[in-house]
Coordinates of C-alpha atoms and ligand atoms in Angstrom, one line a residue:
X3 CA 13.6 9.7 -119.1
X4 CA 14.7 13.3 -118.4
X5 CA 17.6 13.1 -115.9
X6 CA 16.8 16.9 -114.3
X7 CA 17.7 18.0 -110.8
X8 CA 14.2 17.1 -110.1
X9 CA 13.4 14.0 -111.0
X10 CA 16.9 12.9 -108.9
X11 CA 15.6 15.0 -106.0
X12 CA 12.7 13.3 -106.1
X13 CA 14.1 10.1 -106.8
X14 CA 16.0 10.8 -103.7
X15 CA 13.2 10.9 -101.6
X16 CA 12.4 6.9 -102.3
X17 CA 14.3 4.3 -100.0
X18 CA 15.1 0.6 -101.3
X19 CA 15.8 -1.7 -98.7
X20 CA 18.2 -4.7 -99.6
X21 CA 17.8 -7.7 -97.8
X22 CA 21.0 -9.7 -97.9
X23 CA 24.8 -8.2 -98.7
X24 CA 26.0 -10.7 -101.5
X25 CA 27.0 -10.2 -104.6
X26 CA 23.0 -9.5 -106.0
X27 CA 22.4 -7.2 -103.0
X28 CA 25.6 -5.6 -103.5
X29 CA 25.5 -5.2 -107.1
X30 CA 21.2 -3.8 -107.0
X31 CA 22.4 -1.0 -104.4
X32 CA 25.8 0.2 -106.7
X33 CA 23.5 0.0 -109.3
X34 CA 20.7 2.3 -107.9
X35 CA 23.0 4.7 -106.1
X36 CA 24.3 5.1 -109.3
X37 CA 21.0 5.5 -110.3
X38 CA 20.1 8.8 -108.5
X39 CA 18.4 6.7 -105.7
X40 CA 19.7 7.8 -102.2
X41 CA 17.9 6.0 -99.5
X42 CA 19.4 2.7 -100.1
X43 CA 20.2 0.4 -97.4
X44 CA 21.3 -3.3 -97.6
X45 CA 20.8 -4.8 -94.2
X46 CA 22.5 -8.3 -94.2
X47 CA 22.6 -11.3 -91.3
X48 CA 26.2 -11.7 -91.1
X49 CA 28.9 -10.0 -89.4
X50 CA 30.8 -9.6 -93.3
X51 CA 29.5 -8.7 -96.7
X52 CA 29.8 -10.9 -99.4
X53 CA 27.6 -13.9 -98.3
X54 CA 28.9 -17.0 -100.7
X55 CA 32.0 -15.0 -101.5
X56 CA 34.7 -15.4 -98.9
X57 CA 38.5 -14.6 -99.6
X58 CA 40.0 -16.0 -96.0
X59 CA 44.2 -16.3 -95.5
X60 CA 45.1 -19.6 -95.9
X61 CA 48.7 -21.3 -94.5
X62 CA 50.4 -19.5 -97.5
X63 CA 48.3 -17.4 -99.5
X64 CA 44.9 -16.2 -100.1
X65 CA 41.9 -19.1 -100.4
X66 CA 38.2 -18.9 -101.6
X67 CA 36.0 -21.1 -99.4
X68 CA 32.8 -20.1 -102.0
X69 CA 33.8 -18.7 -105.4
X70 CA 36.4 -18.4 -107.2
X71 CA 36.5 -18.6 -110.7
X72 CA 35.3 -16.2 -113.3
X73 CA 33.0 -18.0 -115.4
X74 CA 33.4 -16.9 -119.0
X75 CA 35.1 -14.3 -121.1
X76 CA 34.5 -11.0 -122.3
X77 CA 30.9 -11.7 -122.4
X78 CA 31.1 -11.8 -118.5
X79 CA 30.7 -8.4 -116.7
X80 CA 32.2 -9.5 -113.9
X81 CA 35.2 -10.8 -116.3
X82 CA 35.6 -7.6 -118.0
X83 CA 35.7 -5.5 -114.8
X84 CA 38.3 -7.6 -113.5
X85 CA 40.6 -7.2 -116.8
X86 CA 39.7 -3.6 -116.4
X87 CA 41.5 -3.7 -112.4
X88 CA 44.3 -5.7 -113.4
X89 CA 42.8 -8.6 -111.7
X90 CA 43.1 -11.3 -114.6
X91 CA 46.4 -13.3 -115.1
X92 CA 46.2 -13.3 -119.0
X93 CA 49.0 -15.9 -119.3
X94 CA 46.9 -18.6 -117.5
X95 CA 45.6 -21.5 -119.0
X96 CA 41.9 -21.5 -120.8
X97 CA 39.1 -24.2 -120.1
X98 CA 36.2 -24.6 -122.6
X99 CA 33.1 -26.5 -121.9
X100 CA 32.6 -27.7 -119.0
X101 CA 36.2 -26.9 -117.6
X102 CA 36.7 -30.9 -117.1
X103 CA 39.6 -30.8 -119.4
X104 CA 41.7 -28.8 -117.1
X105 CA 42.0 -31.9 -115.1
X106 CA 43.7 -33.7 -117.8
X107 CA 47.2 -32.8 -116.1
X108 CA 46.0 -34.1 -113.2
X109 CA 46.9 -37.9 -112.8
X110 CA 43.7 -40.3 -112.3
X111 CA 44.6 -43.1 -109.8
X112 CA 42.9 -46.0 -109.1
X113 CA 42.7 -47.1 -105.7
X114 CA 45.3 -50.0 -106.1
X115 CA 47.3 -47.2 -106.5
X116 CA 47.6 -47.4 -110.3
X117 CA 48.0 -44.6 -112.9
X118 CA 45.1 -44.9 -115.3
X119 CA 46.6 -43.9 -118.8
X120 CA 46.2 -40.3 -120.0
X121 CA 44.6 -41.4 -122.8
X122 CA 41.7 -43.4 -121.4
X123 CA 41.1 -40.7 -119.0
X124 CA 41.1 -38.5 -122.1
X125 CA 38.8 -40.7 -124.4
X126 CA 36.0 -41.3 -122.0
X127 CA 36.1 -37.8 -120.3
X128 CA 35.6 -35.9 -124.1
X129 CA 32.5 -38.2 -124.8
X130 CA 31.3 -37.3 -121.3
X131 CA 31.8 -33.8 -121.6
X132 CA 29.4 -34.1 -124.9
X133 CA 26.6 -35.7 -122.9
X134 CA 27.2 -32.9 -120.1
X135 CA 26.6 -29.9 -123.2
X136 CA 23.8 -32.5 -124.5
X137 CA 22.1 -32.3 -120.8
X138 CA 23.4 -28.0 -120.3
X139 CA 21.4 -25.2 -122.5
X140 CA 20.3 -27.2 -125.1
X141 CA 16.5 -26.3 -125.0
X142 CA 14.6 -24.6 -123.7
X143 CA 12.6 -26.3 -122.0
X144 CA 12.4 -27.3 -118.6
X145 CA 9.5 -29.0 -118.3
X146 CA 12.1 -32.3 -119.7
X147 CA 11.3 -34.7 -116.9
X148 CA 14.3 -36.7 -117.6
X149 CA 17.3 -36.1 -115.2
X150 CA 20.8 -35.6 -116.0
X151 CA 21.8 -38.8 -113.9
X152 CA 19.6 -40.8 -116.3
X153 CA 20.9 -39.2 -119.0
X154 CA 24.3 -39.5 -118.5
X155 CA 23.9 -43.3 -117.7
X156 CA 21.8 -43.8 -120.6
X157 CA 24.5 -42.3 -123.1
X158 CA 27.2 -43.8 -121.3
X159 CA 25.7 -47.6 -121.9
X160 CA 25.6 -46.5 -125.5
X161 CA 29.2 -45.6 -125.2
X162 CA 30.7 -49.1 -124.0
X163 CA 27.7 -51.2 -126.0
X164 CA 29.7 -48.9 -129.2
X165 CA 33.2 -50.6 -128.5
X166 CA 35.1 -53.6 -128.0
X167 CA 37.1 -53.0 -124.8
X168 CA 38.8 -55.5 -122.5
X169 CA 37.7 -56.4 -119.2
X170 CA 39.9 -54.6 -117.5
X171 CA 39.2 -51.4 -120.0
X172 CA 35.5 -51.3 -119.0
X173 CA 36.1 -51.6 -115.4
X174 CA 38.5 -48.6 -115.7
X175 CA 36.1 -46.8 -117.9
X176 CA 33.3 -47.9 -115.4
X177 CA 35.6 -46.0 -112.3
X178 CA 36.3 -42.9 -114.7
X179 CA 32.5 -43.0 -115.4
X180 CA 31.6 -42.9 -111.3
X181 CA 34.4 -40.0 -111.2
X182 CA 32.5 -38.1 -113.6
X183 CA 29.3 -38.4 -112.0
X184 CA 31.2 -37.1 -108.7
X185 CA 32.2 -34.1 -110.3
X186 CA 28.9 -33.3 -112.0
X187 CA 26.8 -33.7 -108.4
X188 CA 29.7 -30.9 -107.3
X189 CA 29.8 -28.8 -110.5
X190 CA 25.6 -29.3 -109.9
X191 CA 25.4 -28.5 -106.7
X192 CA 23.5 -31.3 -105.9
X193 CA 22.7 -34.1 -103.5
X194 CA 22.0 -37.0 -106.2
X195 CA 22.7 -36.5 -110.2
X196 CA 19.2 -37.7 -110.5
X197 CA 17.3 -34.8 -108.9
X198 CA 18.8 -32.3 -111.5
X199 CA 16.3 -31.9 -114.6
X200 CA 18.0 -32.6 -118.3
X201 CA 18.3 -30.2 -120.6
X202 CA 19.2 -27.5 -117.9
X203 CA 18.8 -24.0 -118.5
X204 CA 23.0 -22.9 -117.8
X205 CA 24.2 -20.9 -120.6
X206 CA 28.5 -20.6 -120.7
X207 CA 29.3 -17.4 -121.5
X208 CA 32.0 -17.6 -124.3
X209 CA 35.7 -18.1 -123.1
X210 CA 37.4 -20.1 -120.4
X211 CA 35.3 -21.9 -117.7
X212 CA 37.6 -21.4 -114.9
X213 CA 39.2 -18.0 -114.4
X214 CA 41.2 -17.4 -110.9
X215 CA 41.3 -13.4 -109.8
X216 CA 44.6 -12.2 -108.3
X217 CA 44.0 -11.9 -104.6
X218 CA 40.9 -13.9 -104.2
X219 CA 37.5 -13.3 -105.6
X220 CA 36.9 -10.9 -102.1
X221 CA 38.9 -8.5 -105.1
X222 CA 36.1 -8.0 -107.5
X223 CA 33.4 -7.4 -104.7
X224 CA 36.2 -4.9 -103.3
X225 CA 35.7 -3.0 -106.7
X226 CA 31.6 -2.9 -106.5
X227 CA 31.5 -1.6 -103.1
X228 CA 33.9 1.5 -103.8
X229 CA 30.8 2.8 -105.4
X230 CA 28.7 2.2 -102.3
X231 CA 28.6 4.6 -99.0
X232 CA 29.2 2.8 -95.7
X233 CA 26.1 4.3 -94.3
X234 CA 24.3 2.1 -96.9
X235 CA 25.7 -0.7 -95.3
X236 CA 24.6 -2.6 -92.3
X237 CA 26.0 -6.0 -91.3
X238 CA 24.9 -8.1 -88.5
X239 CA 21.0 -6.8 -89.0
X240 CA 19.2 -9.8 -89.9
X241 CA 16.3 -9.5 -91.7
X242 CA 13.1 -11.8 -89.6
X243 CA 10.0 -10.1 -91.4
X244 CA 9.0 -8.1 -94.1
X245 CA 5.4 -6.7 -94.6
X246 CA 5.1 -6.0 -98.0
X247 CA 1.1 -4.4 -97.5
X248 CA 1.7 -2.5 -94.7
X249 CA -0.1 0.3 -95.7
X250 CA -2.3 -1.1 -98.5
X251 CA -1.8 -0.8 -102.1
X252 CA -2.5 2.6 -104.1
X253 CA -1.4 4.4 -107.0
X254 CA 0.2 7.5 -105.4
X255 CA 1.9 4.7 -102.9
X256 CA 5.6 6.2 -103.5
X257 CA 6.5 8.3 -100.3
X258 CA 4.0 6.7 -98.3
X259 CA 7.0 3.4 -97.4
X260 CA 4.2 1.0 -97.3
X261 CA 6.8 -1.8 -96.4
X262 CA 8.0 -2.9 -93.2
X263 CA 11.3 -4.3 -92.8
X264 CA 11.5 -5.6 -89.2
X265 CA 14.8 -7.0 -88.3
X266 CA 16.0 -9.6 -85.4
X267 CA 17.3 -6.5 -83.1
X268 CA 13.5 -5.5 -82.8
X269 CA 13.7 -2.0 -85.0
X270 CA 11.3 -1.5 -87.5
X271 CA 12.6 0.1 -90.9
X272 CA 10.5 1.7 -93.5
X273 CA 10.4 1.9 -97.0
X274 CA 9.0 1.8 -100.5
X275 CA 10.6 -1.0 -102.3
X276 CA 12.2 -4.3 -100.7
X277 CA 14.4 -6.4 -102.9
X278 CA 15.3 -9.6 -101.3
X279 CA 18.4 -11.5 -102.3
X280 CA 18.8 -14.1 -99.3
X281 CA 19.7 -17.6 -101.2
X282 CA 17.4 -19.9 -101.7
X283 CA 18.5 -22.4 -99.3
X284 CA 17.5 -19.3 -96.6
X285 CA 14.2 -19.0 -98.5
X286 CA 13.0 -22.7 -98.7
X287 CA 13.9 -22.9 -94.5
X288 CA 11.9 -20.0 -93.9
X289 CA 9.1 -18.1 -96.8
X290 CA 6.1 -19.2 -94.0
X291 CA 7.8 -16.6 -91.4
X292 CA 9.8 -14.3 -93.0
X293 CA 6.6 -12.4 -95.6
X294 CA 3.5 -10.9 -94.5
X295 CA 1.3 -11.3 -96.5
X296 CA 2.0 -14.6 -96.7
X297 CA 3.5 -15.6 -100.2
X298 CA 1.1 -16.7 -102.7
X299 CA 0.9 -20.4 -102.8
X300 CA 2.1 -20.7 -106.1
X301 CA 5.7 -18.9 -105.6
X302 CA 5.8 -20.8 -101.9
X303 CA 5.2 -23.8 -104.4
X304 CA 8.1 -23.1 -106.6
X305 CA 10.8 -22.2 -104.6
X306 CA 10.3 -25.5 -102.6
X307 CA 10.2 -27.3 -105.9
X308 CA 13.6 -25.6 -106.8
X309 CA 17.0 -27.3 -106.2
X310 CA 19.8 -26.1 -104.2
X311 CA 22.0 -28.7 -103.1
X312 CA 25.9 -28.2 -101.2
X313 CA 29.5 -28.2 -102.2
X314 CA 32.7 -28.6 -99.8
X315 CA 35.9 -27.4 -100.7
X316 CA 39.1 -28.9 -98.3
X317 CA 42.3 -26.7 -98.7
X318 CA 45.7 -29.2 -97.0
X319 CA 49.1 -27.7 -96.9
X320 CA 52.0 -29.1 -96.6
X321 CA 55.3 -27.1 -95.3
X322 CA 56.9 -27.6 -98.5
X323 CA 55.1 -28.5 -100.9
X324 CA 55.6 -33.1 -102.0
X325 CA 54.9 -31.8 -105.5
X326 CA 56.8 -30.4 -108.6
X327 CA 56.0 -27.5 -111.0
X328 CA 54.7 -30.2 -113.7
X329 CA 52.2 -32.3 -110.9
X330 CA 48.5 -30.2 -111.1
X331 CA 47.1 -32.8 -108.8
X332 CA 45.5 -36.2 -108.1
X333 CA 41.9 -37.7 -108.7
X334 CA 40.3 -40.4 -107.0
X335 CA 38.9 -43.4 -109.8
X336 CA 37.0 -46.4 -107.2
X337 CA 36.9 -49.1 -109.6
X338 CA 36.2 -51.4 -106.5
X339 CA 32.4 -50.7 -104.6
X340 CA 33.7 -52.0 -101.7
X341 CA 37.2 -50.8 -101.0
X342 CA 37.8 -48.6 -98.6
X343 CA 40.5 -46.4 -96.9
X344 CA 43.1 -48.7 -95.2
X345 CA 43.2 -47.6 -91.7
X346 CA 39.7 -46.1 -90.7
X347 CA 39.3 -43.3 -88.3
X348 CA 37.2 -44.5 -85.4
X349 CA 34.0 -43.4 -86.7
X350 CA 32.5 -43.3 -90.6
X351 CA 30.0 -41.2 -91.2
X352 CA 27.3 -43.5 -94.0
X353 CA 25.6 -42.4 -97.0
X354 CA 22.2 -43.5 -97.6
X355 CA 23.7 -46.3 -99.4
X356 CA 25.9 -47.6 -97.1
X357 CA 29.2 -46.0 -98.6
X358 CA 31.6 -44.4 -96.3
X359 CA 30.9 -40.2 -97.1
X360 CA 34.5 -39.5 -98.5
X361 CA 33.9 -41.5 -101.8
X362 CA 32.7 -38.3 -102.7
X363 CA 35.5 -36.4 -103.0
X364 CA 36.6 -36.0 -106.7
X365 CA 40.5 -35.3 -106.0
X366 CA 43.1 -33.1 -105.1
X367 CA 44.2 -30.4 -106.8
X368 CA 46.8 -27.4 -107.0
X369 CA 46.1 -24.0 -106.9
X370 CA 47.6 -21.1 -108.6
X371 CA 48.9 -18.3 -105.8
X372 CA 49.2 -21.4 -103.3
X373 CA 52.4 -22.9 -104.0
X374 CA 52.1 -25.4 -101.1
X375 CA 48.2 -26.1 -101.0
X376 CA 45.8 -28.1 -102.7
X377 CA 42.3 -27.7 -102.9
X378 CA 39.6 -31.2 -102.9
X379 CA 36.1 -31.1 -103.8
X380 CA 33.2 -32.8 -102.1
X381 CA 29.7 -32.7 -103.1
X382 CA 26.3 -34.7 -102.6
X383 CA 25.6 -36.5 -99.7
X384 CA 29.4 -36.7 -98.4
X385 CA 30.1 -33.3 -98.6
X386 CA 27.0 -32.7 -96.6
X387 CA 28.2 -35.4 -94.0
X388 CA 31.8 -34.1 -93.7
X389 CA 30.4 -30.7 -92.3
X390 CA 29.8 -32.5 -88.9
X391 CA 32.9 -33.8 -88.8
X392 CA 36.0 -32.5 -86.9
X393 CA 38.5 -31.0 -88.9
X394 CA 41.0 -33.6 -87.7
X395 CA 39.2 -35.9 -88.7
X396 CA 38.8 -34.7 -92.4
X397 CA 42.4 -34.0 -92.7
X398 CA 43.3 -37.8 -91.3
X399 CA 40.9 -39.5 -93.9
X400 CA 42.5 -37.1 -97.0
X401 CA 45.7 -37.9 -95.9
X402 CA 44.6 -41.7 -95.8
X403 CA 42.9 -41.6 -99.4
X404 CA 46.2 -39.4 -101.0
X405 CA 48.0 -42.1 -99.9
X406 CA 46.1 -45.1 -101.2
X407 CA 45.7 -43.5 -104.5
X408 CA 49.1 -42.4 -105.0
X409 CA 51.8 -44.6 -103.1
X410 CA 54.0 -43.9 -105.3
X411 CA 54.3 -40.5 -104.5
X412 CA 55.3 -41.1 -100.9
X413 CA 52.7 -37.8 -99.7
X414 CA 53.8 -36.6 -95.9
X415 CA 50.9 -35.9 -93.5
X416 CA 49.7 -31.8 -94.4
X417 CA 50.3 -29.6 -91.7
X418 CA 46.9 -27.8 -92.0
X419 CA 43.0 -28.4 -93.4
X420 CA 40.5 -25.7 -93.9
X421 CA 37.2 -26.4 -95.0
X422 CA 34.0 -24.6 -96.1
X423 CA 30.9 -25.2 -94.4
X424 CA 28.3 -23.3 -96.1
X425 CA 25.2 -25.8 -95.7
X426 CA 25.8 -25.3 -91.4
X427 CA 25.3 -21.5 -92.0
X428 CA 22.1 -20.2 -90.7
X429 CA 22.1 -17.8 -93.7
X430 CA 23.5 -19.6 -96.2
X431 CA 21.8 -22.9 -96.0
X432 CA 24.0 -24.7 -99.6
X433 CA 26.2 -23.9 -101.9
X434 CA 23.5 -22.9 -105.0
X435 CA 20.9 -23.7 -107.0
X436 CA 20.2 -26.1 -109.8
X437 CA 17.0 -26.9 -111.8
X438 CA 15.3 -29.7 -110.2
X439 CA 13.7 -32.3 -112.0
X440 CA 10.0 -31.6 -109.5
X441 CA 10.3 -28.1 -110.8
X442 CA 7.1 -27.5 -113.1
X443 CA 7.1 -24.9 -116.2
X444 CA 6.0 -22.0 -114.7
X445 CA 8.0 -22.3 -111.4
X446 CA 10.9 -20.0 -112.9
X447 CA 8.4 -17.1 -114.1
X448 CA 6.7 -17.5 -110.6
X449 CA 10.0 -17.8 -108.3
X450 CA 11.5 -14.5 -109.7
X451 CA 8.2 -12.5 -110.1
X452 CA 8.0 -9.3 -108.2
X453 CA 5.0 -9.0 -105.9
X454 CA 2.2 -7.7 -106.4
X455 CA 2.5 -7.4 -109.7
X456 CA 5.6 -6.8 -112.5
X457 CA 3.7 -3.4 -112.8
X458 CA 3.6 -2.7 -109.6
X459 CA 6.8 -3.9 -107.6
X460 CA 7.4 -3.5 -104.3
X461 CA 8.8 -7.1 -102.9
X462 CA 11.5 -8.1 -105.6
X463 CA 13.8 -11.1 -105.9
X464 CA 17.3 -11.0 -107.3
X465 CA 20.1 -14.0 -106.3
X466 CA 22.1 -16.4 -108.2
X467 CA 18.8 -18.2 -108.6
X468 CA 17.0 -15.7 -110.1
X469 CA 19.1 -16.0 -113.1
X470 CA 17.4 -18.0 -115.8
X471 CA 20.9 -18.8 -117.7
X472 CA 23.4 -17.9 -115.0
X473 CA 22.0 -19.6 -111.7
X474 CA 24.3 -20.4 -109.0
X475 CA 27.5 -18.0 -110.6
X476 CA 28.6 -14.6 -109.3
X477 CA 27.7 -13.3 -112.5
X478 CA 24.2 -14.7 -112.4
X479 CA 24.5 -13.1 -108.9
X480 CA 25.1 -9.5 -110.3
X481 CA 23.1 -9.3 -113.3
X482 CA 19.7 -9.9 -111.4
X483 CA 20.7 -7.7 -108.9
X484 CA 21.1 -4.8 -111.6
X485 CA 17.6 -6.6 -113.4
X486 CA 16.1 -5.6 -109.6
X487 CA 17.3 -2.3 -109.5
X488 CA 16.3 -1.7 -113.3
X489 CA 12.3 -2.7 -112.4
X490 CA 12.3 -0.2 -109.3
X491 CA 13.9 2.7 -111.4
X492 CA 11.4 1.9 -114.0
X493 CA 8.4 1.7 -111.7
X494 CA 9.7 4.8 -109.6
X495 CA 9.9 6.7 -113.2
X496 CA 6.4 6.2 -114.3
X497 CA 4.7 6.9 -110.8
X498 CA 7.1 10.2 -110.6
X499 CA 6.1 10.8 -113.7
X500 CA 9.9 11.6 -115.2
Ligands
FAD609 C1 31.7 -23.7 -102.6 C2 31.2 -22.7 -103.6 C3 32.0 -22.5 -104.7 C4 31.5 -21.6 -105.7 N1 32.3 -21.3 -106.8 C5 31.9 -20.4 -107.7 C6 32.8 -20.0 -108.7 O1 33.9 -20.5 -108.8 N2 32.3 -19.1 -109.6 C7 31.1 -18.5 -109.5 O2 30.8 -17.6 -110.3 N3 30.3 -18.8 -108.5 C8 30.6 -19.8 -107.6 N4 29.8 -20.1 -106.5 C9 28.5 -19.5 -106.5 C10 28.5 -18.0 -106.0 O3 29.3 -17.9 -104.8 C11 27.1 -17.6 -105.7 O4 26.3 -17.9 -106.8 C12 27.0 -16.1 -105.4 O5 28.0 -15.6 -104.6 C13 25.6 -15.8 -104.8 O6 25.4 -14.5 -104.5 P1 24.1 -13.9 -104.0 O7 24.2 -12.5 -103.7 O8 23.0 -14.4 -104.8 O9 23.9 -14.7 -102.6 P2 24.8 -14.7 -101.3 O10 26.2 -14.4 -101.6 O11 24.5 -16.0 -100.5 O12 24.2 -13.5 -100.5 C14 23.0 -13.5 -99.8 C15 23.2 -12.9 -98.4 O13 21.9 -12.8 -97.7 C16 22.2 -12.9 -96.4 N5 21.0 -13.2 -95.6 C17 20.3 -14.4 -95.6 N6 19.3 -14.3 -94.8 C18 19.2 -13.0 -94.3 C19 18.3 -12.3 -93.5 N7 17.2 -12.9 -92.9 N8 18.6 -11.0 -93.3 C20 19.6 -10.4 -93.8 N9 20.5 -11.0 -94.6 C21 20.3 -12.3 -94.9 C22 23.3 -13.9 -96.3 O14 24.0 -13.8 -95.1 C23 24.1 -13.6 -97.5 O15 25.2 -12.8 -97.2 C24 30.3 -20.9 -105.5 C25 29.5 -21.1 -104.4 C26 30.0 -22.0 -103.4 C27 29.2 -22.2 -102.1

């Protein structure tokens, strides 16, 4: 391709509109502007950018209620342009794997208020973390109709059937087992372990699993839209319909904006190429009204078939923090089925089976620029369930459980709870997407293909779940927006014959 005045003149003359101002939509219009295309416009719901990425001010510091770590080493794009701003803290520590061993500091309780030994915890979390790379990236091959709950119950029978433990070993073993499980339905994304398909396609980039950027993730998306003119840019402008055919198919179609985009304020924007980059939870909710034509059946198919579950992340702070430098926080081992919190707010929200919705949480944990926070996880069905609740509610029941795990720690009541609630979004809709054990062969190929045809693009897909080894990261976020961008600057190329 000859780059001449030209070719970007005419290039200029095409228009891309992006549907959705995430990290995908962001990163497809740097990546065409860059490009030589002018007419680029990413029209998004909200009244912010950055759609699962949300820096906020906590009670003392910055917080991340949707990402927050860097994924990965140099491999990682987003890794290296962060190095590259001074962004990294190169003295922190380094997670492999899974990132599970970063917890190791942290003290596993049991709810009797017992410290579980560091070595127990150490033992059965290592042979765990072996079944979770067994059941990550392994093959390729996701039609593997076992799911990763099965799996890791299956390899964890083999485990105790292999020793001779003690009663009391097994039962702790049994509770550090269930506290895996917990964080894999977060780390997943998931409502149940067993709706997640085994092997899984997720490929770690090399390097640590859990890198925190200075100032919040809000910092790298700061860096991508620099490149970006604010006229591209227009929040609050959701997207209800987008006619793909609008003026028929052709071979000279370029210049002729055969798409539609109509959006929720009644205007009706042209153009020649759509990329849509809403997340899938969006999608499932609402592929029958949002396309015309109509999807065909077999991508409606897949992207019902796809997962994409919820995560909840609940910040407490504390005036000062209860803590000192060598505590990196507190995780929650139930080796009871039945025990729960002593005192019980008035009403308790039910899973399916019958357990009060906080045994999800994993634990509490401390963060590094918040010296007086700490950050719990809750996934699955409770973290779904804890969305409707009142936030005083939420911070009375984690003040209840710090207290029953860890007596001997004498924890004051926090002054402050923050909580993300990404599944209530209309936009949103989940935290991100997994690959589901009703997902069929094909549904990958079909999910991401661009419509009509990969020769002919005009309606493309990019999102976390677009990426076939990167789902539900940033990263995997930004690399199919730049994949989006590549096919319309390819297409545009050969019909303006460059
Ligand atoms: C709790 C949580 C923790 C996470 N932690 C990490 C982490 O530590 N590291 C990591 O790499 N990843 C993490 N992720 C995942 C990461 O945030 C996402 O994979 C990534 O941000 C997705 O980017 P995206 O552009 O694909 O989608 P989004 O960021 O969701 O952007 C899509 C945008 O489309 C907009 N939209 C939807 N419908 C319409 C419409 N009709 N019209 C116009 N706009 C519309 C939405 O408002 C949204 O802004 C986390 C996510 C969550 C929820």
């Amino acid at each position: 391709m000859t780059e001449g005045a030209d070719a970007i003149g005419n290039k200029g003359s095409l228009s891309v509109v992006i549907v959705g101002g995430g990290i995908a939509g962001i990163s497809a219009a740097r990546h065409l502007i860059k490009n030589g295309i002018q007419q680029v416009k990413i029209l998004e719901a909200m009244n912010r950018l950055g759609g699962r990425i949300l820096t906020v001010n906590g009670e003392a510091g910055k917080i991340d209620f949707g990402a927050q770590y860097i994924h990965g080493g140099d491999e990682n794009p987003l890794y290296q342009m962060a190095v590259k701003h001074d962004l990294i803290d190169r003295s922190s520590k380094t997670t492999k794997g899974s990132g599970t061993s970063s917890f190791y500091g942290n003290e596993f309780y049991k709810e009797n208020g017992s410290r579980i030994p560091k070595e127990i915890v150490r033992d059965v979390n290592e042979f765990l973390e072996s079944v979770h790379e067994e059941c990550n990236g392994i093959e390729e091959n996701t039609n593997c109709h076992e799911s990763m709950g099965h799996c890791f119950e299956r390899r964890f029978e083999e485990y105790l059937g292999s020793r001779d433990d003690t009663e009391e070993d097994v039962d702790i073993k049994k509770g550090l087992f269930d506290w895996r499980i917990r964080w894999e339905i977060h780390d997943n994304g998931c409502r149940s372990l067993f709706d997640v398909a085994s092997p899984a396609r997720y490929q770690n980039y090399n390097g640590s699993y859990f890198t925190e950027v200075k100032n919040g993730f809000q910092s790298v998306l700061s860096i991508l839209l620099r490149d970006i003119p604010s006229e591209c840019i227009r929040t609050e402008t959701p997207v209800t319909k987008i006619d793909w055919e609008s003026s028929g198919i052709c071979n000279d179609r370029i210049g002729s904006k055969q798409c539609m985009i109509e959006t929720k304020h009644g205007e009706y924007i042209y153009c020649d190429y759509v990329i849509v980059t809403v997340p899938l939870g969006f999608l499932q909710s609402n592929t029958e009204k949002l396309f015309q034509p109509p999807l065909p059946s077999r991508k409606k198919a897949a992207i019902l078939r796809s997962g994409f579950g919820n995560l909840v992340k609940v910040f407490l702070t504390w005036t000062t923090p209860f803590w000192d430098k060598s505590f990196e926080g507190i995780q929650f081992v139930w080796t009871s089925n039945k025990d729960v919190i002593d005192k019980q707010p008035a009403s308790i929200l039910t899973k399916k089976n019958g357990d009060p919705w906080y045994r999800d949480f994993d634990g509490f944990h401390v963060l590094r620029d918040n010296p007086s926070t700490l950050l719990g996880w809750i996934g699955g069905e409770g973290g779904c369930l804890s969305e409707c609740l009142a936030e005083g509610e939420i911070l009375e029941t984690c003040y209840l459980l710090l207290k029953k795990f860890a007596p001997d720690m004498n924890i004051p009541k926090p002054c402050k709870m923050q909580r993300s609630q990404w599944q209530s979004l209309e936009y949103i809709r989940g935290s991100y997407s997994y690959v589901s054990i009703y997902s069929e062969p094909n549904d990958f190929e079909e999910l991401t293909k661009p419509l009509p045809s990969k020769q002919n693009p005009v309606l493309l897909f990019a999102g976390e779940a677009m990426s076939y080894h990167h789902y539900s990261t940033t990263h995997g976020a930004y690399e199919s927006g730049i994949d989006a961008a590549n096919l319309v600057l390819q297409n545009a190329t050969q019909f303006l014959n460059i």
